[in-house]
PDB file of C-alpha atoms and ligand atoms in Angstrom:
ATOM      1  CA  UNK C   1     107.126 102.872 108.110  1.00  0.00           C
ATOM      2  CA  UNK C   2     104.090 104.971 106.635  1.00  0.00           C
ATOM      3  CA  UNK C   3     101.314 105.762 109.374  1.00  0.00           C
ATOM      4  CA  UNK C   4      97.641 104.819 108.461  1.00  0.00           C
ATOM      5  CA  UNK C   5      94.509 106.325 110.576  1.00  0.00           C
ATOM      6  CA  UNK C   6      91.367 104.840 110.012  1.00  0.00           C
ATOM      7  CA  UNK C   7      88.036 106.160 110.594  1.00  0.00           C
ATOM      8  CA  UNK C   8      85.162 103.824 111.377  1.00  0.00           C
ATOM      9  CA  UNK C   9      81.745 103.879 112.435  1.00  0.00           C
ATOM     10  CA  UNK C  10      80.351 100.444 112.330  1.00  0.00           C
ATOM     11  CA  UNK C  11      81.135  96.755 112.496  1.00  0.00           C
ATOM     12  CA  UNK C  12      84.943  97.115 111.140  1.00  0.00           C
ATOM     13  CA  UNK C  13      85.262  94.107 108.552  1.00  0.00           C
ATOM     14  CA  UNK C  14      87.513  96.674 106.156  1.00  0.00           C
ATOM     15  CA  UNK C  15      89.436  97.839 109.200  1.00  0.00           C
ATOM     16  CA  UNK C  16      89.886  94.064 109.690  1.00  0.00           C
ATOM     17  CA  UNK C  17      90.685  93.410 105.949  1.00  0.00           C
ATOM     18  CA  UNK C  18      93.563  96.269 106.875  1.00  0.00           C
ATOM     19  CA  UNK C  19      94.964  94.652 110.151  1.00  0.00           C
ATOM     20  CA  UNK C  20      94.999  91.179 108.513  1.00  0.00           C
ATOM     21  CA  UNK C  21      96.954  92.503 105.089  1.00  0.00           C
ATOM     22  CA  UNK C  22      99.560  94.044 107.305  1.00  0.00           C
ATOM     23  CA  UNK C  23      99.912  91.329 109.517  1.00  0.00           C
ATOM     24  CA  UNK C  24     100.393  88.874 106.765  1.00  0.00           C
ATOM     25  CA  UNK C  25     102.786  90.960 105.412  1.00  0.00           C
ATOM     26  CA  UNK C  26     100.385  91.956 102.146  1.00  0.00           C
ATOM     27  CA  UNK C  27     100.901  95.783 103.005  1.00  0.00           C
ATOM     28  CA  UNK C  28     104.383  96.326 103.741  1.00  0.00           C
ATOM     29  CA  UNK C  29     106.124  99.209 105.502  1.00  0.00           C
ATOM     30  CA  UNK C  30     103.003 100.404 107.060  1.00  0.00           C
ATOM     31  CA  UNK C  31     101.272 100.232 110.368  1.00  0.00           C
ATOM     32  CA  UNK C  32      97.703 101.328 111.835  1.00  0.00           C
ATOM     33  CA  UNK C  33      98.541 104.071 114.395  1.00  0.00           C
ATOM     34  CA  UNK C  34      95.355 104.560 115.338  1.00  0.00           C
ATOM     35  CA  UNK C  35      91.432 103.820 114.837  1.00  0.00           C
ATOM     36  CA  UNK C  36      88.898 106.621 115.355  1.00  0.00           C
ATOM     37  CA  UNK C  37      85.128 105.643 115.509  1.00  0.00           C
ATOM     38  CA  UNK C  38      82.236 108.320 115.138  1.00  0.00           C
ATOM     39  CA  UNK C  39      80.474 105.821 117.279  1.00  0.00           C
ATOM     40  CA  UNK C  40      81.186 104.539 120.858  1.00  0.00           C
ATOM     41  CA  UNK C  41      79.826 101.348 120.313  1.00  0.00           C
ATOM     42  CA  UNK C  42      81.216 100.402 117.159  1.00  0.00           C
ATOM     43  CA  UNK C  43      82.505  96.733 117.181  1.00  0.00           C
ATOM     44  CA  UNK C  44      85.678  98.391 115.303  1.00  0.00           C
ATOM     45  CA  UNK C  45      87.009  99.714 118.414  1.00  0.00           C
ATOM     46  CA  UNK C  46      87.135  96.002 119.766  1.00  0.00           C
ATOM     47  CA  UNK C  47      88.806  94.918 116.718  1.00  0.00           C
ATOM     48  CA  UNK C  48      91.589  97.695 117.156  1.00  0.00           C
ATOM     49  CA  UNK C  49      91.816  96.778 120.675  1.00  0.00           C
ATOM     50  CA  UNK C  50      92.277  93.179 120.193  1.00  0.00           C
ATOM     51  CA  UNK C  51      95.308  93.812 117.861  1.00  0.00           C
ATOM     52  CA  UNK C  52      96.837  96.465 120.329  1.00  0.00           C
ATOM     53  CA  UNK C  53      95.781  99.514 117.911  1.00  0.00           C
ATOM     54  CA  UNK C  54      94.770 102.806 119.945  1.00  0.00           C
ATOM     55  CA  UNK C  55      90.812 103.040 119.590  1.00  0.00           C
ATOM     56  CA  UNK C  56      89.674 106.546 120.022  1.00  0.00           C
ATOM     57  CA  UNK C  57      86.209 107.774 119.717  1.00  0.00           C
ATOM     58  CA  UNK C  58      85.626 111.167 118.343  1.00  0.00           C
ATOM     59  CA  UNK C  59      81.624 111.657 118.415  1.00  0.00           C
ATOM     60  CA  UNK C  60      78.811 113.905 118.188  1.00  0.00           C
ATOM     61  CA  UNK C  61      78.225 113.429 121.931  1.00  0.00           C
ATOM     62  CA  UNK C  62      81.582 114.296 122.788  1.00  0.00           C
ATOM     63  CA  UNK C  63      82.083 117.121 120.458  1.00  0.00           C
ATOM     64  CA  UNK C  64      78.447 118.186 119.489  1.00  0.00           C
ATOM     65  CA  UNK C  65      79.956 121.589 117.530  1.00  0.00           C
ATOM     66  CA  UNK C  66      81.307 120.579 114.142  1.00  0.00           C
ATOM     67  CA  UNK C  67      84.425 122.696 114.444  1.00  0.00           C
ATOM     68  CA  UNK C  68      85.371 121.157 117.451  1.00  0.00           C
ATOM     69  CA  UNK C  69      85.023 117.750 116.481  1.00  0.00           C
ATOM     70  CA  UNK C  70      87.147 118.858 113.231  1.00  0.00           C
ATOM     71  CA  UNK C  71      89.995 120.217 115.171  1.00  0.00           C
ATOM     72  CA  UNK C  72      89.774 117.315 117.517  1.00  0.00           C
ATOM     73  CA  UNK C  73      90.207 114.881 114.377  1.00  0.00           C
ATOM     74  CA  UNK C  74      92.648 117.185 113.075  1.00  0.00           C
ATOM     75  CA  UNK C  75      94.909 117.188 116.423  1.00  0.00           C
ATOM     76  CA  UNK C  76      94.146 113.146 116.456  1.00  0.00           C
ATOM     77  CA  UNK C  77      96.211 112.635 113.047  1.00  0.00           C
ATOM     78  CA  UNK C  78      98.810 115.102 113.606  1.00  0.00           C
ATOM     79  CA  UNK C  79      99.503 113.751 116.800  1.00  0.00           C
ATOM     80  CA  UNK C  80      99.869 110.185 115.557  1.00  0.00           C
ATOM     81  CA  UNK C  81     101.822 111.647 112.693  1.00  0.00           C
ATOM     82  CA  UNK C  82      99.165 110.309 110.002  1.00  0.00           C
ATOM     83  CA  UNK C  83     100.348 109.443 106.276  1.00  0.00           C
ATOM     84  CA  UNK C  84      97.128 108.086 104.888  1.00  0.00           C
ATOM     85  CA  UNK C  85      93.311 108.277 106.198  1.00  0.00           C
ATOM     86  CA  UNK C  86      91.283 105.663 105.270  1.00  0.00           C
ATOM     87  CA  UNK C  87      87.449 105.721 105.701  1.00  0.00           C
ATOM     88  CA  UNK C  88      86.106 102.181 106.548  1.00  0.00           C
ATOM     89  CA  UNK C  89      82.436 102.343 107.039  1.00  0.00           C
ATOM     90  CA  UNK C  90      82.679 105.847 108.409  1.00  0.00           C
ATOM     91  CA  UNK C  91      79.273 107.600 108.301  1.00  0.00           C
ATOM     92  CA  UNK C  92      80.008 111.226 109.744  1.00  0.00           C
ATOM     93  CA  UNK C  93      80.982 113.966 107.153  1.00  0.00           C
ATOM     94  CA  UNK C  94      84.212 115.399 107.219  1.00  0.00           C
ATOM     95  CA  UNK C  95      84.369 119.304 107.342  1.00  0.00           C
ATOM     96  CA  UNK C  96      86.245 120.737 104.502  1.00  0.00           C
ATOM     97  CA  UNK C  97      89.178 121.899 106.857  1.00  0.00           C
ATOM     98  CA  UNK C  98      90.236 118.718 107.573  1.00  0.00           C
ATOM     99  CA  UNK C  99      90.079 117.308 103.659  1.00  0.00           C
ATOM    100  CA  UNK C 100      92.226 120.389 102.951  1.00  0.00           C
ATOM    101  CA  UNK C 101      94.548 119.510 105.545  1.00  0.00           C
ATOM    102  CA  UNK C 102      95.194 116.159 104.177  1.00  0.00           C
ATOM    103  CA  UNK C 103      94.099 116.752 100.383  1.00  0.00           C
ATOM    104  CA  UNK C 104      95.180 113.604  98.460  1.00  0.00           C
ATOM    105  CA  UNK C 105      95.755 111.570 101.431  1.00  0.00           C
ATOM    106  CA  UNK C 106      91.925 110.344 102.568  1.00  0.00           C
ATOM    107  CA  UNK C 107      90.415 107.749 100.749  1.00  0.00           C
ATOM    108  CA  UNK C 108      86.883 105.812 101.088  1.00  0.00           C
ATOM    109  CA  UNK C 109      85.434 102.455 100.603  1.00  0.00           C
ATOM    110  CA  UNK C 110      81.962 102.822  98.874  1.00  0.00           C
ATOM    111  CA  UNK C 111      79.646  99.584  98.099  1.00  0.00           C
ATOM    112  CA  UNK C 112      78.829 100.718  94.473  1.00  0.00           C
ATOM    113  CA  UNK C 113      80.356 101.516  91.034  1.00  0.00           C
ATOM    114  CA  UNK C 114      80.541 105.176  91.511  1.00  0.00           C
ATOM    115  CA  UNK C 115      79.308 107.315  89.960  1.00  0.00           C
ATOM    116  CA  UNK C 116      76.129 104.821  90.231  1.00  0.00           C
ATOM    117  CA  UNK C 117      74.259 104.833  93.401  1.00  0.00           C
ATOM    118  CA  UNK C 118      76.256 106.994  95.482  1.00  0.00           C
ATOM    119  CA  UNK C 119      75.931 110.535  97.166  1.00  0.00           C
ATOM    120  CA  UNK C 120      73.630 111.987 100.069  1.00  0.00           C
ATOM    121  CA  UNK C 121      71.730 108.941 101.153  1.00  0.00           C
ATOM    122  CA  UNK C 122      73.403 106.191  99.602  1.00  0.00           C
ATOM    123  CA  UNK C 123      75.212 104.142 102.048  1.00  0.00           C
ATOM    124  CA  UNK C 124      75.030 100.976 103.660  1.00  0.00           C
ATOM    125  CA  UNK C 125      72.060  98.485 102.648  1.00  0.00           C
ATOM    126  CA  UNK C 126      70.404 101.607 100.939  1.00  0.00           C
ATOM    127  CA  UNK C 127      72.710 101.395  98.371  1.00  0.00           C
ATOM    128  CA  UNK C 128      72.230  97.619  97.524  1.00  0.00           C
ATOM    129  CA  UNK C 129      68.336  98.005  97.439  1.00  0.00           C
ATOM    130  CA  UNK C 130      68.408 100.920  94.994  1.00  0.00           C
ATOM    131  CA  UNK C 131      70.693  98.476  92.880  1.00  0.00           C
ATOM    132  CA  UNK C 132      68.177  95.831  92.887  1.00  0.00           C
ATOM    133  CA  UNK C 133      65.305  98.547  92.713  1.00  0.00           C
ATOM    134  CA  UNK C 134      67.067  99.970  89.271  1.00  0.00           C
ATOM    135  CA  UNK C 135      67.101  96.064  87.975  1.00  0.00           C
ATOM    136  CA  UNK C 136      70.779  96.201  87.568  1.00  0.00           C
ATOM    137  CA  UNK C 137      72.427  93.054  86.764  1.00  0.00           C
ATOM    138  CA  UNK C 138      76.145  94.119  87.713  1.00  0.00           C
ATOM    139  CA  UNK C 139      77.072  96.516  90.950  1.00  0.00           C
ATOM    140  CA  UNK C 140      80.461  96.456  92.660  1.00  0.00           C
ATOM    141  CA  UNK C 141      82.818  98.475  94.780  1.00  0.00           C
ATOM    142  CA  UNK C 142      84.792 101.683  94.517  1.00  0.00           C
ATOM    143  CA  UNK C 143      87.839 103.410  96.361  1.00  0.00           C
ATOM    144  CA  UNK C 144      88.021 107.254  95.742  1.00  0.00           C
ATOM    145  CA  UNK C 145      89.809 110.110  97.312  1.00  0.00           C
ATOM    146  CA  UNK C 146      87.878 111.898  99.362  1.00  0.00           C
ATOM    147  CA  UNK C 147      87.230 115.805  98.514  1.00  0.00           C
ATOM    148  CA  UNK C 148      84.611 118.149  99.843  1.00  0.00           C
ATOM    149  CA  UNK C 149      81.647 116.522  98.184  1.00  0.00           C
ATOM    150  CA  UNK C 150      79.698 113.223  99.069  1.00  0.00           C
ATOM    151  CA  UNK C 151      81.576 110.119  97.016  1.00  0.00           C
ATOM    152  CA  UNK C 152      82.622 112.807  94.423  1.00  0.00           C
ATOM    153  CA  UNK C 153      86.485 112.371  94.767  1.00  0.00           C
ATOM    154  CA  UNK C 154      88.701 110.971  91.996  1.00  0.00           C
ATOM    155  CA  UNK C 155      88.286 106.994  91.823  1.00  0.00           C
ATOM    156  CA  UNK C 156      91.311 105.192  92.682  1.00  0.00           C
ATOM    157  CA  UNK C 157      90.391 101.326  92.084  1.00  0.00           C
ATOM    158  CA  UNK C 158      86.786  99.924  91.109  1.00  0.00           C
ATOM    159  CA  UNK C 159      85.739  96.268  90.637  1.00  0.00           C
ATOM    160  CA  UNK C 160      82.237  95.095  89.569  1.00  0.00           C
ATOM    161  CA  UNK C 161      79.951  92.313  91.276  1.00  0.00           C
ATOM    162  CA  UNK C 162      77.485  90.626  89.759  1.00  0.00           C
ATOM    163  CA  UNK C 163      73.959  90.859  90.835  1.00  0.00           C
ATOM    164  CA  UNK C 164      72.267  87.334  90.949  1.00  0.00           C
ATOM    165  CA  UNK C 165      68.581  86.272  90.623  1.00  0.00           C
ATOM    166  CA  UNK C 166      67.110  85.969  94.137  1.00  0.00           C
ATOM    167  CA  UNK C 167      69.270  88.735  95.781  1.00  0.00           C
ATOM    168  CA  UNK C 168      68.265  90.634  98.561  1.00  0.00           C
ATOM    169  CA  UNK C 169      70.067  93.746  99.615  1.00  0.00           C
ATOM    170  CA  UNK C 170      71.674  91.549 102.600  1.00  0.00           C
ATOM    171  CA  UNK C 171      72.768  88.821 100.061  1.00  0.00           C
ATOM    172  CA  UNK C 172      74.168  91.541  97.706  1.00  0.00           C
ATOM    173  CA  UNK C 173      75.565  93.478 100.545  1.00  0.00           C
ATOM    174  CA  UNK C 174      77.645  90.309 101.557  1.00  0.00           C
ATOM    175  CA  UNK C 175      78.981  89.651  98.119  1.00  0.00           C
ATOM    176  CA  UNK C 176      80.099  93.279  97.579  1.00  0.00           C
ATOM    177  CA  UNK C 177      81.621  93.413 100.935  1.00  0.00           C
ATOM    178  CA  UNK C 178      84.105  90.964  99.717  1.00  0.00           C
ATOM    179  CA  UNK C 179      85.147  92.818  96.818  1.00  0.00           C
ATOM    180  CA  UNK C 180      85.463  96.092  99.027  1.00  0.00           C
ATOM    181  CA  UNK C 181      88.035  94.379 101.198  1.00  0.00           C
ATOM    182  CA  UNK C 182      89.891  93.223  98.322  1.00  0.00           C
ATOM    183  CA  UNK C 183      89.826  96.583  96.452  1.00  0.00           C
ATOM    184  CA  UNK C 184      90.939  98.480  99.543  1.00  0.00           C
ATOM    185  CA  UNK C 185      93.804  96.651 100.395  1.00  0.00           C
ATOM    186  CA  UNK C 186      95.048  97.129  96.659  1.00  0.00           C
ATOM    187  CA  UNK C 187      94.412 100.556  96.615  1.00  0.00           C
ATOM    188  CA  UNK C 188      96.392 101.147  99.919  1.00  0.00           C
ATOM    189  CA  UNK C 189      99.143  99.071  98.417  1.00  0.00           C
ATOM    190  CA  UNK C 190      99.290 101.193  95.164  1.00  0.00           C
ATOM    191  CA  UNK C 191      99.081 104.296  97.332  1.00  0.00           C
ATOM    192  CA  UNK C 192     102.044 103.514  99.670  1.00  0.00           C
ATOM    193  CA  UNK C 193     103.671 102.320  96.857  1.00  0.00           C
ATOM    194  CA  UNK C 194     103.205 105.022  94.683  1.00  0.00           C
ATOM    195  CA  UNK C 195     103.348 108.141  97.024  1.00  0.00           C
ATOM    196  CA  UNK C 196     105.608 106.966  99.371  1.00  0.00           C
ATOM    197  CA  UNK C 197     103.639 108.901 101.760  1.00  0.00           C
ATOM    198  CA  UNK C 198     105.464 108.003 104.732  1.00  0.00           C
ATOM    199  CA  UNK C 199     108.857 108.138 103.040  1.00  0.00           C
ATOM    200  CA  UNK C 200     109.755 111.854 103.419  1.00  0.00           C
TER     201      UNK C 200
HETATM  202  C1  GRF K   1      80.369  98.750 104.301  1.00  0.00           C
HETATM  203  O1  GRF K   1      79.337  98.454 103.426  1.00  0.00           O
HETATM  204  C2  GRF K   1      81.033  99.804 103.668  1.00  0.00           C
HETATM  205  O2  GRF K   1      80.885 100.095 102.108  1.00  0.00           O
HETATM  206  C3  GRF K   1      80.244 100.796 103.928  1.00  0.00           C
HETATM  207  O3  GRF K   1      80.309 100.778 105.474  1.00  0.00           O
HETATM  208  C4  GRF K   1      79.808  99.245 105.398  1.00  0.00           C
HETATM  209  C5  GRF K   1      80.458  98.448 106.622  1.00  0.00           C
HETATM  210  O4  GRF K   1      81.620  98.332 106.596  1.00  0.00           O
HETATM  211  N1  GRF K   1      81.512 102.194 103.800  1.00  0.00           N
HETATM  212  P1  GRF K   1      82.776  97.769 108.115  1.00  0.00           P
HETATM  213  O5  GRF K   1      82.203  96.272 107.933  1.00  0.00           O
HETATM  214  O6  GRF K   1      82.321  98.343 108.860  1.00  0.00           O
HETATM  215  O7  GRF K   1      83.871  98.049 107.390  1.00  0.00           O
END
């Protein structure tokens, strides 16, 4: 059984996509062992609780010091014997110490075609507004490994999404989100099969 920890900060539709894919058997031989939120009010926590998944908060209020917060995250990952860490709408920066401890086993979903519209300041609706402001006809979503940069890790999967006349940032965000869910599940399946992360 391969153990997945999902890091969240918000509504958790990507988390829900993983829960649903495991429940329906699209993702096999895997279990979400915990959901950790950087935001105590995240609806993601409700989604986890509803499915009997451990829902934890490791946030700046509880751990103001980055080093303490990092140690708490690493402890939680190890406590549940995590094989794969999935950032799903996670809005906090991970310290190098954690990334090194889980090198090659942390992935993130980003709502653009990296290397376009990514990096510092490009998150959530800002990404889609920048795509519209640039007059792009295509955008998309990317799953990538997390390294010590911001959205700079090796790309695992990408898929394009059309920009349509009359799109607002909200409309475009909703269209891209559907593709995020799809490629996130495909990427998790690919990694779990290829790396047999929990098979050791
Ligand atoms: C999504 O747009 C995702 O690309 C970004 O956070 C947003 C919210 O995701 N990383 P979720 O609904 O909380 O999974």
